[in-house]
Amino acid sequence: MPLYVSTRSNAPAISSAEAILKGIAPDGGLYVPGTIPEISPEELKSWLNLDYPTTSANILAKFLTDYTLGELSECTAKAYSDNFSHPDICPVVMLNRNTFFLELWHGPTAAFKDMALQILPYLTELALRKCNSDKKLYYLVATSGDTGKAALEGFKDKDFCKIIVFFPEDGVSKVQKLQMVTQEGKNVKVVGVKGNFDDCQNGVKKIFSDSDFNPETLGSYELTSANSINWGRLVPQIPYYFKAYLDLVKQSAIEFGEKINIVVPTGNFGNILAAWYAKQMGLPVSRLIIASNDNRILTDFIETGEYDIRREFHLTPSPSMDILISSNLERLLFEVSGHNWKMVGELMSQLRGDKHYMVSEEILQKIQYEFSAGYANGSECSDITFKCYDSSVYTIDPHTAVGASVLEKYKKKTNDPSKTIIASTASPYKFPAAVLDSLGINPGFYDSEMDMMADLETCSEKMPIPNFLASLDEKPVLHTTVCSLEEMPEIVKSF
Ligand SMILES: *Cc1c(COP(=O)(O)O)cnc(C)c1O
């Protein structure tokens, strides 16, 4: 049964419920399962006709062994139901015979973060009971745009917690910002930060290790994280790769056992790491392809073995991937080094101190053996968005466009004929200005984002505007606080 260990020390392993409550280990490390569970081809095949909630519960049960399958089935049934606008929850859509989009954005906030953040509150509520905890949780969230809203929707009005979200004031799209500052709920606070996402994330990490935040000052609350550093955020992202694979088998797009490639538009390295775990469990995957925007730090890392944040930070049309510190890479380094926590601790302290680190040749080879990486700039993303629309009347958002463009470049370079799933991470309606611009329609022509959405709907025949986005501009703005990095701790204390 997988107990959970930290990537930075050999402190005793803990249960999955404890790992979900803590979010981050006391030594600053991230929790990973002590062993990775496996799924045999026979077992996988027997899941061919299961729906999403059932598939998801089966996979979660292999990792969260202190939960019963019954409990997990109840959680997945509640989390993946009519709060999603598609009956299949995350359908696979064919672009051409070799390329498929896994649409992960039919949840209540129109980005893939809902796949994890709709279920995390249920897992957490159970975890509190399992650990006999009478504490309440105080979620500190740093967001590059989508996590914040998805976490707010998941945790609003839940009695066992309160939640504060920090977003980069000038680093998210208009729709993303409007979604957050109109958030209702009695236990929520949303704050703009003068800085970029890495600043927000560092600010939050600092508060976690700040001795000012102790049981005396926090009272009945305990600080925790809803970012993908929390295992409870990452593990619900593993099942959809299995479901997508089985769907392709069912559609006769692939043979059972055939290896596929997976492309993931990547920021914090959570979503693609979930695909890596799926592969280790036995999912037939050939290459995992990391797709970056102009913040191409991971592409450079996969090529050279050096992770170097001494570079310019770019604001791009895919803001949720505007990240230089991809936190979940720490988990991969721990896994491929055979749980070498000493090495991981050293690398992470080099990153903090020297702003870069270099992995050994052996580690680099192990990573290159499974991952490819590429990046796409704004005009390449625009081109591929137009191409998808032109060839298939299918609109994609700017993040998914990074994935599609990187795949196109990868295919040209390698001639790899494998069928490929691209993780489609957000609805195009979340980024109407960028999408219309790519389709050759000048967004300057419109009075509001809402008018843009209406026109986008006309373009994308089969794809209706999600309800909650359609009424967004009628909602009152409830959150207006903007702060500097230095003011973050004070704001956390006073809420
Ligand atoms: C968060 C996000 C990403 C990046 O995912 P990671 O798990 O952080 O790598 C990509 N696209 C969208 C739309 C997102 O919201």
JSON list of N, CA and C in Angstrom, two decimals, residues 252-297:
[
{"chain": "A", "resi": 252, "resn": "SER", "atom": "N", "xyz": [-12.09, 2.54, -32.06]},
{"chain": "A", "resi": 252, "resn": "SER", "atom": "CA", "xyz": [-11.24, 1.86, -33.05]},
{"chain": "A", "resi": 252, "resn": "SER", "atom": "C", "xyz": [-10.20, 2.79, -33.68]},
{"chain": "A", "resi": 253, "resn": "ALA", "atom": "N", "xyz": [-9.83, 3.84, -32.95]},
{"chain": "A", "resi": 253, "resn": "ALA", "atom": "CA", "xyz": [-8.79, 4.73, -33.45]},
{"chain": "A", "resi": 253, "resn": "ALA", "atom": "C", "xyz": [-7.41, 4.12, -33.19]},
{"chain": "A", "resi": 254, "resn": "ILE", "atom": "N", "xyz": [-7.31, 3.30, -32.14]},
{"chain": "A", "resi": 254, "resn": "ILE", "atom": "CA", "xyz": [-6.08, 2.56, -31.87]},
{"chain": "A", "resi": 254, "resn": "ILE", "atom": "C", "xyz": [-6.43, 1.12, -31.49]},
{"chain": "A", "resi": 255, "resn": "GLU", "atom": "N", "xyz": [-5.43, 0.24, -31.58]},
{"chain": "A", "resi": 255, "resn": "GLU", "atom": "CA", "xyz": [-5.61, -1.13, -31.11]},
{"chain": "A", "resi": 255, "resn": "GLU", "atom": "C", "xyz": [-5.27, -1.17, -29.63]},
{"chain": "A", "resi": 256, "resn": "PHE", "atom": "N", "xyz": [-5.91, -2.06, -28.89]},
{"chain": "A", "resi": 256, "resn": "PHE", "atom": "CA", "xyz": [-5.55, -2.18, -27.47]},
{"chain": "A", "resi": 256, "resn": "PHE", "atom": "C", "xyz": [-4.08, -2.60, -27.36]},
{"chain": "A", "resi": 257, "resn": "GLY", "atom": "N", "xyz": [-3.30, -1.89, -26.58]},
{"chain": "A", "resi": 257, "resn": "GLY", "atom": "CA", "xyz": [-1.89, -2.21, -26.42]},
{"chain": "A", "resi": 257, "resn": "GLY", "atom": "C", "xyz": [-0.98, -1.31, -27.25]},
{"chain": "A", "resi": 258, "resn": "GLU", "atom": "N", "xyz": [-1.55, -0.68, -28.27]},
{"chain": "A", "resi": 258, "resn": "GLU", "atom": "CA", "xyz": [-0.76, 0.23, -29.12]},
{"chain": "A", "resi": 258, "resn": "GLU", "atom": "C", "xyz": [-0.26, 1.42, -28.30]},
{"chain": "A", "resi": 259, "resn": "LYS", "atom": "N", "xyz": [1.01, 1.76, -28.51]},
{"chain": "A", "resi": 259, "resn": "LYS", "atom": "CA", "xyz": [1.56, 2.89, -27.75]},
{"chain": "A", "resi": 259, "resn": "LYS", "atom": "C", "xyz": [1.21, 4.22, -28.41]},
{"chain": "A", "resi": 260, "resn": "ILE", "atom": "N", "xyz": [0.84, 5.16, -27.59]},
{"chain": "A", "resi": 260, "resn": "ILE", "atom": "CA", "xyz": [0.51, 6.50, -28.10]},
{"chain": "A", "resi": 260, "resn": "ILE", "atom": "C", "xyz": [1.47, 7.53, -27.51]},
{"chain": "A", "resi": 261, "resn": "ASN", "atom": "N", "xyz": [1.49, 8.72, -28.09]},
{"chain": "A", "resi": 261, "resn": "ASN", "atom": "CA", "xyz": [2.21, 9.84, -27.49]},
{"chain": "A", "resi": 261, "resn": "ASN", "atom": "C", "xyz": [1.21, 10.76, -26.81]},
{"chain": "A", "resi": 262, "resn": "ILE", "atom": "N", "xyz": [1.68, 11.48, -25.83]},
{"chain": "A", "resi": 262, "resn": "ILE", "atom": "CA", "xyz": [0.83, 12.46, -25.15]},
{"chain": "A", "resi": 262, "resn": "ILE", "atom": "C", "xyz": [1.55, 13.81, -25.12]},
{"chain": "A", "resi": 263, "resn": "VAL", "atom": "N", "xyz": [0.87, 14.85, -25.59]},
{"chain": "A", "resi": 263, "resn": "VAL", "atom": "CA", "xyz": [1.42, 16.21, -25.55]},
{"chain": "A", "resi": 263, "resn": "VAL", "atom": "C", "xyz": [0.68, 17.01, -24.49]},
{"chain": "A", "resi": 264, "resn": "VAL", "atom": "N", "xyz": [1.41, 17.70, -23.62]},
{"chain": "A", "resi": 264, "resn": "VAL", "atom": "CA", "xyz": [0.74, 18.48, -22.59]},
{"chain": "A", "resi": 264, "resn": "VAL", "atom": "C", "xyz": [1.31, 19.91, -22.54]},
{"chain": "A", "resi": 265, "resn": "PRO", "atom": "N", "xyz": [0.43, 20.91, -22.76]},
{"chain": "A", "resi": 265, "resn": "PRO", "atom": "CA", "xyz": [0.85, 22.30, -22.55]},
{"chain": "A", "resi": 265, "resn": "PRO", "atom": "C", "xyz": [1.22, 22.48, -21.08]},
{"chain": "A", "resi": 266, "resn": "THR", "atom": "N", "xyz": [2.46, 22.85, -20.81]},
{"chain": "A", "resi": 266, "resn": "THR", "atom": "CA", "xyz": [2.98, 22.69, -19.45]},
{"chain": "A", "resi": 266, "resn": "THR", "atom": "C", "xyz": [3.39, 24.01, -18.80]},
{"chain": "A", "resi": 267, "resn": "GLY", "atom": "N", "xyz": [3.07, 24.11, -17.51]},
{"chain": "A", "resi": 267, "resn": "GLY", "atom": "CA", "xyz": [3.49, 25.25, -16.70]},
{"chain": "A", "resi": 267, "resn": "GLY", "atom": "C", "xyz": [4.20, 24.76, -15.46]},
{"chain": "A", "resi": 268, "resn": "ASN", "atom": "N", "xyz": [3.39, 24.33, -14.48]},
{"chain": "A", "resi": 268, "resn": "ASN", "atom": "CA", "xyz": [3.94, 23.88, -13.21]},
{"chain": "A", "resi": 268, "resn": "ASN", "atom": "C", "xyz": [4.32, 22.40, -13.24]},
{"chain": "A", "resi": 269, "resn": "PHE", "atom": "N", "xyz": [4.21, 21.76, -14.38]},
{"chain": "A", "resi": 269, "resn": "PHE", "atom": "CA", "xyz": [4.61, 20.37, -14.60]},
{"chain": "A", "resi": 269, "resn": "PHE", "atom": "C", "xyz": [3.70, 19.37, -13.90]},
{"chain": "A", "resi": 270, "resn": "GLY", "atom": "N", "xyz": [2.50, 19.79, -13.49]},
{"chain": "A", "resi": 270, "resn": "GLY", "atom": "CA", "xyz": [1.60, 18.87, -12.80]},
{"chain": "A", "resi": 270, "resn": "GLY", "atom": "C", "xyz": [0.89, 17.94, -13.76]},
{"chain": "A", "resi": 271, "resn": "ASN", "atom": "N", "xyz": [0.30, 18.51, -14.80]},
{"chain": "A", "resi": 271, "resn": "ASN", "atom": "CA", "xyz": [-0.51, 17.72, -15.72]},
{"chain": "A", "resi": 271, "resn": "ASN", "atom": "C", "xyz": [0.32, 16.68, -16.46]},
{"chain": "A", "resi": 272, "resn": "ILE", "atom": "N", "xyz": [1.51, 17.04, -16.89]},
{"chain": "A", "resi": 272, "resn": "ILE", "atom": "CA", "xyz": [2.33, 16.08, -17.62]},
{"chain": "A", "resi": 272, "resn": "ILE", "atom": "C", "xyz": [2.93, 15.05, -16.66]},
{"chain": "A", "resi": 273, "resn": "LEU", "atom": "N", "xyz": [3.17, 15.44, -15.42]},
{"chain": "A", "resi": 273, "resn": "LEU", "atom": "CA", "xyz": [3.65, 14.46, -14.45]},
{"chain": "A", "resi": 273, "resn": "LEU", "atom": "C", "xyz": [2.58, 13.40, -14.19]},
{"chain": "A", "resi": 274, "resn": "ALA", "atom": "N", "xyz": [1.32, 13.83, -14.19]},
{"chain": "A", "resi": 274, "resn": "ALA", "atom": "CA", "xyz": [0.22, 12.86, -14.03]},
{"chain": "A", "resi": 274, "resn": "ALA", "atom": "C", "xyz": [0.26, 11.85, -15.18]},
{"chain": "A", "resi": 275, "resn": "ALA", "atom": "N", "xyz": [0.56, 12.32, -16.38]},
{"chain": "A", "resi": 275, "resn": "ALA", "atom": "CA", "xyz": [0.67, 11.40, -17.53]},
{"chain": "A", "resi": 275, "resn": "ALA", "atom": "C", "xyz": [1.87, 10.46, -17.35]},
{"chain": "A", "resi": 276, "resn": "TRP", "atom": "N", "xyz": [2.93, 10.96, -16.76]},
{"chain": "A", "resi": 276, "resn": "TRP", "atom": "CA", "xyz": [4.11, 10.11, -16.49]},
{"chain": "A", "resi": 276, "resn": "TRP", "atom": "C", "xyz": [3.73, 9.00, -15.50]},
{"chain": "A", "resi": 277, "resn": "TYR", "atom": "N", "xyz": [2.98, 9.37, -14.44]},
{"chain": "A", "resi": 277, "resn": "TYR", "atom": "CA", "xyz": [2.54, 8.35, -13.49]},
{"chain": "A", "resi": 277, "resn": "TYR", "atom": "C", "xyz": [1.66, 7.31, -14.19]},
{"chain": "A", "resi": 278, "resn": "ALA", "atom": "N", "xyz": [0.78, 7.77, -15.08]},
{"chain": "A", "resi": 278, "resn": "ALA", "atom": "CA", "xyz": [-0.09, 6.83, -15.80]},
{"chain": "A", "resi": 278, "resn": "ALA", "atom": "C", "xyz": [0.77, 5.84, -16.59]},
{"chain": "A", "resi": 279, "resn": "LYS", "atom": "N", "xyz": [1.82, 6.36, -17.21]},
{"chain": "A", "resi": 279, "resn": "LYS", "atom": "CA", "xyz": [2.71, 5.48, -17.99]},
{"chain": "A", "resi": 279, "resn": "LYS", "atom": "C", "xyz": [3.41, 4.47, -17.08]},
{"chain": "A", "resi": 280, "resn": "GLN", "atom": "N", "xyz": [3.91, 4.93, -15.93]},
{"chain": "A", "resi": 280, "resn": "GLN", "atom": "CA", "xyz": [4.58, 4.00, -15.01]},
{"chain": "A", "resi": 280, "resn": "GLN", "atom": "C", "xyz": [3.63, 2.92, -14.52]},
{"chain": "A", "resi": 281, "resn": "MET", "atom": "N", "xyz": [2.34, 3.26, -14.42]},
{"chain": "A", "resi": 281, "resn": "MET", "atom": "CA", "xyz": [1.35, 2.28, -13.94]},
{"chain": "A", "resi": 281, "resn": "MET", "atom": "C", "xyz": [1.04, 1.22, -14.99]},
{"chain": "A", "resi": 282, "resn": "GLY", "atom": "N", "xyz": [1.40, 1.50, -16.24]},
{"chain": "A", "resi": 282, "resn": "GLY", "atom": "CA", "xyz": [1.15, 0.50, -17.28]},
{"chain": "A", "resi": 282, "resn": "GLY", "atom": "C", "xyz": [0.38, 1.00, -18.49]},
{"chain": "A", "resi": 283, "resn": "LEU", "atom": "N", "xyz": [0.05, 2.28, -18.53]},
{"chain": "A", "resi": 283, "resn": "LEU", "atom": "CA", "xyz": [-0.63, 2.80, -19.72]},
{"chain": "A", "resi": 283, "resn": "LEU", "atom": "C", "xyz": [0.35, 2.76, -20.90]},
{"chain": "A", "resi": 284, "resn": "PRO", "atom": "N", "xyz": [-0.08, 2.20, -22.05]},
{"chain": "A", "resi": 284, "resn": "PRO", "atom": "CA", "xyz": [0.84, 2.11, -23.19]},
{"chain": "A", "resi": 284, "resn": "PRO", "atom": "C", "xyz": [1.13, 3.48, -23.82]},
{"chain": "A", "resi": 285, "resn": "VAL", "atom": "N", "xyz": [2.20, 4.08, -23.35]},
{"chain": "A", "resi": 285, "resn": "VAL", "atom": "CA", "xyz": [2.59, 5.41, -23.83]},
{"chain": "A", "resi": 285, "resn": "VAL", "atom": "C", "xyz": [4.02, 5.33, -24.34]},
{"chain": "A", "resi": 286, "resn": "SER", "atom": "N", "xyz": [4.27, 5.92, -25.48]},
{"chain": "A", "resi": 286, "resn": "SER", "atom": "CA", "xyz": [5.62, 5.98, -25.98]},
{"chain": "A", "resi": 286, "resn": "SER", "atom": "C", "xyz": [6.29, 7.26, -25.47]},
{"chain": "A", "resi": 287, "resn": "ARG", "atom": "N", "xyz": [6.00, 8.41, -26.09]},
{"chain": "A", "resi": 287, "resn": "ARG", "atom": "CA", "xyz": [6.68, 9.62, -25.63]},
{"chain": "A", "resi": 287, "resn": "ARG", "atom": "C", "xyz": [5.73, 10.61, -24.95]},
{"chain": "A", "resi": 288, "resn": "LEU", "atom": "N", "xyz": [6.24, 11.25, -23.93]},
{"chain": "A", "resi": 288, "resn": "LEU", "atom": "CA", "xyz": [5.54, 12.33, -23.27]},
{"chain": "A", "resi": 288, "resn": "LEU", "atom": "C", "xyz": [6.18, 13.62, -23.77]},
{"chain": "A", "resi": 289, "resn": "ILE", "atom": "N", "xyz": [5.36, 14.49, -24.36]},
{"chain": "A", "resi": 289, "resn": "ILE", "atom": "CA", "xyz": [5.92, 15.68, -24.99]},
{"chain": "A", "resi": 289, "resn": "ILE", "atom": "C", "xyz": [5.51, 16.93, -24.22]},
{"chain": "A", "resi": 290, "resn": "ILE", "atom": "N", "xyz": [6.52, 17.59, -23.68]},
{"chain": "A", "resi": 290, "resn": "ILE", "atom": "CA", "xyz": [6.30, 18.82, -22.90]},
{"chain": "A", "resi": 290, "resn": "ILE", "atom": "C", "xyz": [6.21, 19.98, -23.88]},
{"chain": "A", "resi": 291, "resn": "ALA", "atom": "N", "xyz": [5.11, 20.74, -23.81]},
{"chain": "A", "resi": 291, "resn": "ALA", "atom": "CA", "xyz": [4.97, 21.90, -24.70]},
{"chain": "A", "resi": 291, "resn": "ALA", "atom": "C", "xyz": [5.03, 23.17, -23.87]},
{"chain": "A", "resi": 292, "resn": "SER", "atom": "N", "xyz": [5.97, 24.06, -24.22]},
{"chain": "A", "resi": 292, "resn": "SER", "atom": "CA", "xyz": [6.11, 25.35, -23.51]},
{"chain": "A", "resi": 292, "resn": "SER", "atom": "C", "xyz": [5.83, 26.51, -24.45]},
{"chain": "A", "resi": 293, "resn": "ASN", "atom": "N", "xyz": [5.50, 27.66, -23.87]},
{"chain": "A", "resi": 293, "resn": "ASN", "atom": "CA", "xyz": [5.42, 28.89, -24.67]},
{"chain": "A", "resi": 293, "resn": "ASN", "atom": "C", "xyz": [6.80, 29.58, -24.64]},
{"chain": "A", "resi": 294, "resn": "ASP", "atom": "N", "xyz": [6.85, 30.90, -24.82]},
{"chain": "A", "resi": 294, "resn": "ASP", "atom": "CA", "xyz": [8.15, 31.59, -24.85]},
{"chain": "A", "resi": 294, "resn": "ASP", "atom": "C", "xyz": [8.95, 31.44, -23.55]},
{"chain": "A", "resi": 295, "resn": "ASN", "atom": "N", "xyz": [8.27, 31.09, -22.47]},
{"chain": "A", "resi": 295, "resn": "ASN", "atom": "CA", "xyz": [8.98, 30.78, -21.23]},
{"chain": "A", "resi": 295, "resn": "ASN", "atom": "C", "xyz": [9.46, 29.32, -21.34]},
{"chain": "A", "resi": 296, "resn": "ARG", "atom": "N", "xyz": [10.50, 29.13, -22.14]},
{"chain": "A", "resi": 296, "resn": "ARG", "atom": "CA", "xyz": [10.87, 27.78, -22.61]},
{"chain": "A", "resi": 296, "resn": "ARG", "atom": "C", "xyz": [11.89, 27.10, -21.71]},
{"chain": "A", "resi": 297, "resn": "ILE", "atom": "N", "xyz": [11.77, 27.33, -20.42]},
{"chain": "A", "resi": 297, "resn": "ILE", "atom": "CA", "xyz": [12.78, 26.82, -19.48]},
{"chain": "A", "resi": 297, "resn": "ILE", "atom": "C", "xyz": [12.85, 25.29, -19.48]}
]
